[in-house]
mmCIF file of C-alpha atoms in Angstrom:
data_model
loop_
_atom_site.group_PDB
_atom_site.id
_atom_site.type_symbol
_atom_site.label_atom_id
_atom_site.label_comp_id
_atom_site.label_asym_id
_atom_site.label_seq_id
_atom_site.Cartn_x
_atom_site.Cartn_y
_atom_site.Cartn_z
ATOM 1 C CA UNK A 1 26.894 5.279 12.604
ATOM 2 C CA UNK A 2 26.062 2.398 10.249
ATOM 3 C CA UNK A 3 28.575 1.704 7.482
ATOM 4 C CA UNK A 4 26.849 1.550 4.100
ATOM 5 C CA UNK A 5 27.777 -0.657 1.164
ATOM 6 C CA UNK A 6 28.372 0.982 -2.214
ATOM 7 C CA UNK A 7 24.896 -0.108 -3.323
ATOM 8 C CA UNK A 8 23.202 1.344 -0.241
ATOM 9 C CA UNK A 9 25.290 4.512 -0.476
ATOM 10 C CA UNK A 10 23.995 5.047 -4.024
ATOM 11 C CA UNK A 11 20.427 4.383 -2.887
ATOM 12 C CA UNK A 12 20.926 6.837 -0.005
ATOM 13 C CA UNK A 13 21.988 9.495 -2.509
ATOM 14 C CA UNK A 14 18.900 8.808 -4.649
ATOM 15 C CA UNK A 15 16.557 8.971 -1.663
ATOM 16 C CA UNK A 16 18.095 12.228 -0.439
ATOM 17 C CA UNK A 17 17.559 13.699 -3.925
ATOM 18 C CA UNK A 18 13.950 12.512 -3.804
ATOM 19 C CA UNK A 19 13.385 14.222 -0.454
ATOM 20 C CA UNK A 20 15.004 17.508 -1.431
ATOM 21 C CA UNK A 21 15.891 20.215 1.062
ATOM 22 C CA UNK A 22 15.165 19.390 4.708
ATOM 23 C CA UNK A 23 13.741 22.861 5.213
ATOM 24 C CA UNK A 24 11.166 22.517 2.429
ATOM 25 C CA UNK A 25 7.779 20.923 3.031
ATOM 26 C CA UNK A 26 7.269 17.690 1.079
ATOM 27 C CA UNK A 27 4.639 17.515 -1.645
ATOM 28 C CA UNK A 28 3.669 14.031 -0.466
ATOM 29 C CA UNK A 29 4.598 11.581 2.272
ATOM 30 C CA UNK A 30 4.964 7.886 1.456
ATOM 31 C CA UNK A 31 4.223 5.640 4.440
ATOM 32 C CA UNK A 32 5.197 1.959 4.446
ATOM 33 C CA UNK A 33 4.580 -0.405 7.398
ATOM 34 C CA UNK A 34 7.341 -2.989 7.802
ATOM 35 C CA UNK A 35 6.687 -6.227 9.709
ATOM 36 C CA UNK A 36 10.110 -7.007 11.183
ATOM 37 C CA UNK A 37 9.392 -10.753 11.122
ATOM 38 C CA UNK A 38 8.940 -11.005 7.354
ATOM 39 C CA UNK A 39 9.420 -7.690 5.543
ATOM 40 C CA UNK A 40 12.875 -6.418 6.479
ATOM 41 C CA UNK A 41 14.354 -8.312 3.516
ATOM 42 C CA UNK A 42 11.629 -7.066 1.154
ATOM 43 C CA UNK A 43 11.737 -3.373 1.951
ATOM 44 C CA UNK A 44 15.049 -2.783 0.143
ATOM 45 C CA UNK A 45 13.385 -3.733 -3.152
ATOM 46 C CA UNK A 46 10.576 -1.205 -2.953
ATOM 47 C CA UNK A 47 13.021 1.451 -1.701
ATOM 48 C CA UNK A 48 15.187 0.774 -4.758
ATOM 49 C CA UNK A 49 12.091 1.249 -6.924
ATOM 50 C CA UNK A 50 11.265 4.538 -5.214
ATOM 51 C CA UNK A 51 14.893 5.650 -5.552
ATOM 52 C CA UNK A 52 14.383 5.702 -9.326
ATOM 53 C CA UNK A 53 11.917 8.579 -8.992
ATOM 54 C CA UNK A 54 13.024 11.431 -11.298
ATOM 55 C CA UNK A 55 10.127 13.844 -10.914
ATOM 56 C CA UNK A 56 10.245 17.371 -9.540
ATOM 57 C CA UNK A 57 8.135 16.820 -6.438
ATOM 58 C CA UNK A 58 9.660 16.510 -2.960
ATOM 59 C CA UNK A 59 8.795 13.172 -1.387
ATOM 60 C CA UNK A 60 9.097 12.221 2.286
ATOM 61 C CA UNK A 61 9.628 8.513 3.033
ATOM 62 C CA UNK A 62 8.407 7.057 6.338
ATOM 63 C CA UNK A 63 8.880 3.467 7.499
ATOM 64 C CA UNK A 64 6.945 2.044 10.458
ATOM 65 C CA UNK A 65 9.030 -0.949 11.564
ATOM 66 C CA UNK A 66 6.998 -3.097 13.932
ATOM 67 C CA UNK A 67 6.523 -6.584 15.413
ATOM 68 C CA UNK A 68 9.878 -7.313 17.048
ATOM 69 C CA UNK A 69 11.009 -8.169 20.601
ATOM 70 C CA UNK A 70 11.500 -5.130 22.802
ATOM 71 C CA UNK A 71 15.026 -6.218 23.714
ATOM 72 C CA UNK A 72 16.035 -7.115 20.147
ATOM 73 C CA UNK A 73 15.974 -3.920 18.090
ATOM 74 C CA UNK A 74 16.467 -4.670 14.361
ATOM 75 C CA UNK A 75 19.668 -3.058 13.079
ATOM 76 C CA UNK A 76 17.718 -1.943 9.981
ATOM 77 C CA UNK A 77 16.095 0.784 12.071
ATOM 78 C CA UNK A 78 19.383 2.661 12.381
ATOM 79 C CA UNK A 79 20.408 1.658 8.855
ATOM 80 C CA UNK A 80 17.412 3.302 7.207
ATOM 81 C CA UNK A 81 17.629 6.353 9.443
ATOM 82 C CA UNK A 82 21.228 6.710 8.263
ATOM 83 C CA UNK A 83 19.887 6.611 4.709
ATOM 84 C CA UNK A 84 17.742 9.664 5.378
ATOM 85 C CA UNK A 85 14.374 8.026 5.990
ATOM 86 C CA UNK A 86 12.020 8.761 8.844
ATOM 87 C CA UNK A 87 11.824 5.471 10.745
ATOM 88 C CA UNK A 88 9.332 4.814 13.537
ATOM 89 C CA UNK A 89 10.153 1.811 15.712
ATOM 90 C CA UNK A 90 7.130 0.180 17.369
ATOM 91 C CA UNK A 91 7.693 -3.275 18.906
ATOM 92 C CA UNK A 92 3.984 -4.118 19.054
ATOM 93 C CA UNK A 93 1.225 -2.228 17.249
ATOM 94 C CA UNK A 94 -1.989 -1.894 19.260
ATOM 95 C CA UNK A 95 -4.972 -2.680 17.068
ATOM 96 C CA UNK A 96 -8.629 -3.663 17.174
ATOM 97 C CA UNK A 97 -9.050 -4.188 13.424
ATOM 98 C CA UNK A 98 -6.313 -4.964 10.944
ATOM 99 C CA UNK A 99 -2.726 -4.668 12.128
ATOM 100 C CA UNK A 100 -1.627 -3.363 8.707
ATOM 101 C CA UNK A 101 -3.990 -0.393 8.907
ATOM 102 C CA UNK A 102 -3.074 0.272 12.532
ATOM 103 C CA UNK A 103 0.632 0.199 11.615
ATOM 104 C CA UNK A 104 0.117 2.860 8.941
ATOM 105 C CA UNK A 105 -1.448 5.343 11.347
ATOM 106 C CA UNK A 106 1.686 6.336 13.371
ATOM 107 C CA UNK A 107 3.517 7.014 10.091
ATOM 108 C CA UNK A 108 0.613 9.090 8.803
ATOM 109 C CA UNK A 109 0.521 11.049 12.063
ATOM 110 C CA UNK A 110 4.263 11.761 11.718
ATOM 111 C CA UNK A 111 3.971 12.851 8.066
ATOM 112 C CA UNK A 112 4.797 16.459 7.234
ATOM 113 C CA UNK A 113 2.620 16.488 4.125
ATOM 114 C CA UNK A 114 -1.178 16.533 3.931
ATOM 115 C CA UNK A 115 -0.907 14.190 0.928
ATOM 116 C CA UNK A 116 -0.357 10.557 1.938
ATOM 117 C CA UNK A 117 0.702 7.740 -0.413
ATOM 118 C CA UNK A 118 0.527 4.218 1.000
ATOM 119 C CA UNK A 119 2.427 1.119 -0.130
ATOM 120 C CA UNK A 120 3.288 -2.225 1.451
ATOM 121 C CA UNK A 121 6.796 -3.529 2.074
ATOM 122 C CA UNK A 122 6.418 -6.474 -0.301
ATOM 123 C CA UNK A 123 5.186 -4.542 -3.338
ATOM 124 C CA UNK A 124 7.131 -3.389 -6.406
ATOM 125 C CA UNK A 125 6.676 -0.132 -8.306
ATOM 126 C CA UNK A 126 7.785 -0.481 -11.951
ATOM 127 C CA UNK A 127 7.338 3.214 -12.828
ATOM 128 C CA UNK A 128 7.638 5.323 -9.659
ATOM 129 C CA UNK A 129 7.887 8.656 -11.468
ATOM 130 C CA UNK A 130 4.623 8.215 -13.391
ATOM 131 C CA UNK A 131 2.783 6.823 -10.359
ATOM 132 C CA UNK A 132 3.884 9.400 -7.779
ATOM 133 C CA UNK A 133 3.317 12.289 -10.187
ATOM 134 C CA UNK A 134 -0.177 10.964 -10.984
ATOM 135 C CA UNK A 135 -1.054 10.753 -7.312
ATOM 136 C CA UNK A 136 0.116 14.290 -6.578
ATOM 137 C CA UNK A 137 -1.729 15.638 -9.621
ATOM 138 C CA UNK A 138 -4.910 13.967 -8.348
ATOM 139 C CA UNK A 139 -4.426 15.656 -4.975
ATOM 140 C CA UNK A 140 -4.042 18.975 -6.761
ATOM 141 C CA UNK A 141 -7.269 18.280 -8.651
ATOM 142 C CA UNK A 142 -9.113 17.945 -5.353
ATOM 143 C CA UNK A 143 -9.345 14.166 -4.984
ATOM 144 C CA UNK A 144 -9.745 12.720 -1.507
ATOM 145 C CA UNK A 145 -8.740 9.175 -2.506
ATOM 146 C CA UNK A 146 -6.861 7.857 -5.545
ATOM 147 C CA UNK A 147 -5.696 4.374 -6.476
ATOM 148 C CA UNK A 148 -4.412 2.386 -9.440
ATOM 149 C CA UNK A 149 -4.427 -1.206 -10.625
ATOM 150 C CA UNK A 150 -2.597 -3.789 -8.496
ATOM 151 C CA UNK A 151 -1.254 -6.913 -10.182
ATOM 152 C CA UNK A 152 0.635 -9.929 -8.810
ATOM 153 C CA UNK A 153 4.165 -11.281 -8.938
ATOM 154 C CA UNK A 154 5.786 -14.417 -7.470
ATOM 155 C CA UNK A 155 2.794 -16.563 -8.413
ATOM 156 C CA UNK A 156 3.017 -20.345 -8.372
ATOM 157 C CA UNK A 157 3.132 -21.709 -11.971
ATOM 158 C CA UNK A 158 -0.147 -23.517 -11.522
ATOM 159 C CA UNK A 159 -3.347 -23.417 -13.611
ATOM 160 C CA UNK A 160 -5.612 -23.175 -10.564
ATOM 161 C CA UNK A 161 -3.653 -20.153 -9.316
ATOM 162 C CA UNK A 162 -3.908 -18.468 -12.734
ATOM 163 C CA UNK A 163 -7.657 -19.106 -12.733
ATOM 164 C CA UNK A 164 -7.993 -17.601 -9.271
ATOM 165 C CA UNK A 165 -6.090 -14.460 -10.276
ATOM 166 C CA UNK A 166 -8.336 -14.039 -13.327
ATOM 167 C CA UNK A 167 -11.432 -14.420 -11.152
ATOM 168 C CA UNK A 168 -9.959 -12.036 -8.591
ATOM 169 C CA UNK A 169 -9.444 -9.278 -11.172
ATOM 170 C CA UNK A 170 -12.862 -9.942 -12.748
ATOM 171 C CA UNK A 171 -14.590 -9.693 -9.372
ATOM 172 C CA UNK A 172 -12.826 -6.418 -8.597
ATOM 173 C CA UNK A 173 -13.991 -5.089 -11.966
ATOM 174 C CA UNK A 174 -17.573 -6.069 -11.071
ATOM 175 C CA UNK A 175 -17.310 -4.349 -7.699
ATOM 176 C CA UNK A 176 -15.802 -1.196 -9.153
ATOM 177 C CA UNK A 177 -17.755 -0.903 -12.412
ATOM 178 C CA UNK A 178 -21.097 -2.634 -11.832
ATOM 179 C CA UNK A 179 -21.615 -2.191 -8.096
ATOM 180 C CA UNK A 180 -19.825 1.147 -7.893
ATOM 181 C CA UNK A 181 -17.680 0.101 -4.926
ATOM 182 C CA UNK A 182 -14.123 1.572 -4.890
ATOM 183 C CA UNK A 183 -11.562 -1.252 -4.706
ATOM 184 C CA UNK A 184 -8.554 0.527 -3.227
ATOM 185 C CA UNK A 185 -6.277 -1.829 -1.298
ATOM 186 C CA UNK A 186 -3.532 -1.422 1.252
ATOM 187 C CA UNK A 187 -0.604 -2.002 -1.066
ATOM 188 C CA UNK A 188 -1.371 1.015 -3.233
ATOM 189 C CA UNK A 189 -3.517 4.088 -2.632
ATOM 190 C CA UNK A 190 -3.270 7.787 -1.817
ATOM 191 C CA UNK A 191 -5.496 9.698 0.592
ATOM 192 C CA UNK A 192 -5.669 12.993 2.446
ATOM 193 C CA UNK A 193 -3.906 12.904 5.815
ATOM 194 C CA UNK A 194 -6.657 14.537 7.860
ATOM 195 C CA UNK A 195 -9.329 12.418 6.218
ATOM 196 C CA UNK A 196 -7.775 9.035 6.971
ATOM 197 C CA UNK A 197 -6.855 10.008 10.538
ATOM 198 C CA UNK A 198 -10.403 11.190 11.208
ATOM 199 C CA UNK A 199 -12.008 8.074 9.724
ATOM 200 C CA UNK A 200 -9.652 5.796 11.662
ATOM 201 C CA UNK A 201 -10.237 7.643 14.941
ATOM 202 C CA UNK A 202 -13.992 7.198 14.487
ATOM 203 C CA UNK A 203 -13.606 3.469 13.852
ATOM 204 C CA UNK A 204 -14.869 3.726 10.277
ATOM 205 C CA UNK A 205 -11.861 2.049 8.616
ATOM 206 C CA UNK A 206 -10.479 -0.768 10.795
ATOM 207 C CA UNK A 207 -9.205 -2.476 7.622
ATOM 208 C CA UNK A 208 -7.798 -1.088 4.360
ATOM 209 C CA UNK A 209 -10.645 -2.640 2.356
ATOM 210 C CA UNK A 210 -13.088 -0.306 4.126
ATOM 211 C CA UNK A 211 -11.324 2.855 2.936
ATOM 212 C CA UNK A 212 -12.827 3.098 -0.564
ATOM 213 C CA UNK A 213 -16.467 2.410 0.386
ATOM 214 C CA UNK A 214 -16.325 4.724 3.419
ATOM 215 C CA UNK A 215 -14.723 7.611 1.509
ATOM 216 C CA UNK A 216 -17.428 7.233 -1.147
ATOM 217 C CA UNK A 217 -20.164 7.102 1.514
ATOM 218 C CA UNK A 218 -18.906 10.376 2.984
ATOM 219 C CA UNK A 219 -19.092 12.060 -0.423
ATOM 220 C CA UNK A 220 -15.350 12.066 -1.102
ATOM 221 C CA UNK A 221 -13.975 12.526 -4.591
ATOM 222 C CA UNK A 222 -12.250 9.352 -5.835
ATOM 223 C CA UNK A 223 -9.980 8.678 -8.828
ATOM 224 C CA UNK A 224 -8.906 5.344 -10.312
ATOM 225 C CA UNK A 225 -6.590 4.418 -13.182
ATOM 226 C CA UNK A 226 -5.823 1.094 -14.824
ATOM 227 C CA UNK A 227 -3.036 2.598 -16.948
ATOM 228 C CA UNK A 228 -0.144 0.186 -17.459
ATOM 229 C CA UNK A 229 2.497 2.704 -16.374
ATOM 230 C CA UNK A 230 0.721 3.186 -13.032
ATOM 231 C CA UNK A 231 0.465 -0.493 -12.042
ATOM 232 C CA UNK A 232 1.847 -1.647 -8.689
ATOM 233 C CA UNK A 233 2.856 -5.274 -8.158
ATOM 234 C CA UNK A 234 2.266 -7.137 -4.924
ATOM 235 C CA UNK A 235 3.350 -10.587 -3.835
ATOM 236 C CA UNK A 236 1.143 -13.527 -4.753
ATOM 237 C CA UNK A 237 3.113 -16.017 -2.679
ATOM 238 C CA UNK A 238 0.125 -16.575 -0.394
ATOM 239 C CA UNK A 239 -2.090 -17.955 -3.179
ATOM 240 C CA UNK A 240 -2.033 -21.699 -2.563
ATOM 241 C CA UNK A 241 -2.485 -23.950 -5.602
ATOM 242 C CA UNK A 242 -5.290 -26.503 -5.822
ATOM 243 C CA UNK A 243 -8.772 -26.720 -7.314
ATOM 244 C CA UNK A 244 -10.406 -27.198 -3.912
ATOM 245 C CA UNK A 245 -8.802 -23.957 -2.753
ATOM 246 C CA UNK A 246 -10.211 -22.252 -5.850
ATOM 247 C CA UNK A 247 -13.677 -23.748 -5.245
ATOM 248 C CA UNK A 248 -13.681 -22.479 -1.648
ATOM 249 C CA UNK A 249 -12.678 -19.036 -2.906
ATOM 250 C CA UNK A 250 -15.524 -19.032 -5.457
ATOM 251 C CA UNK A 251 -18.088 -19.963 -2.797
ATOM 252 C CA UNK A 252 -16.824 -17.179 -0.561
ATOM 253 C CA UNK A 253 -16.918 -14.689 -3.449
ATOM 254 C CA UNK A 254 -20.487 -15.628 -4.447
ATOM 255 C CA UNK A 255 -21.601 -15.296 -0.839
ATOM 256 C CA UNK A 256 -19.972 -11.870 -0.691
ATOM 257 C CA UNK A 257 -21.926 -10.617 -3.692
ATOM 258 C CA UNK A 258 -25.181 -12.039 -2.351
ATOM 259 C CA UNK A 259 -24.642 -10.128 0.883
ATOM 260 C CA UNK A 260 -23.863 -6.914 -1.017
ATOM 261 C CA UNK A 261 -26.950 -7.182 -3.244
ATOM 262 C CA UNK A 262 -29.177 -8.125 -0.298
ATOM 263 C CA UNK A 263 -28.012 -5.134 1.736
ATOM 264 C CA UNK A 264 -28.559 -2.803 -1.234
ATOM 265 C CA UNK A 265 -32.082 -4.146 -1.730
ATOM 266 C CA UNK A 266 -32.832 -3.565 1.941
ATOM 267 C CA UNK A 267 -31.612 0.023 1.706
#
């Protein structure tokens, strides 16, 4: 048995309250993949955010801890199991597309709810009660996929980085509003369990960015909200500063839109 600090003991109590009775089926299952090489220090932050949930729904929490040596099991596996979470330990995730998507699938398969909410280990959830309740209400309304606005934290204090973030959000608005392409991303969306497992098994969604367009193509019902209280924050530490970096990004983005418009014209 792992000995818990006072802080972790309090979080354990909050997470147990969030889960509710073990005999009752959860209203939703939250699945978070955890890369053992870089995310084990981040996951406590998002768990603390989720521990502030005060709604009436029962929420199951599943961690998929992966990418570690077979003979060097991270102690956090037992730690988070002791805290009442379902923890899957997978040393190496087998994947043909994106490893992040492939790492979500075992957690989704293990989920006891048909309603799946997906986050990443390095994201933050400022208002977990509003967000989780909104997702479950969208499931009740018959939505197949739901997602909300994702913003960035931990950005370098650099003008070129700020410009890139502005362009990033503007381009997502164009995709979503003008081109009609859902812009759900891996750090924050909710989807039906059977739907995502079926699409993944058929090779339709090797990466998270394929989820929105494919669900739309299959006639699924999709909901989006940009409401401030539903925003999720994800790390922007990978955005390198520099105007050349920004120029390369712009060229890639313009090429992307040309390919989209060309393919639509062909259709």
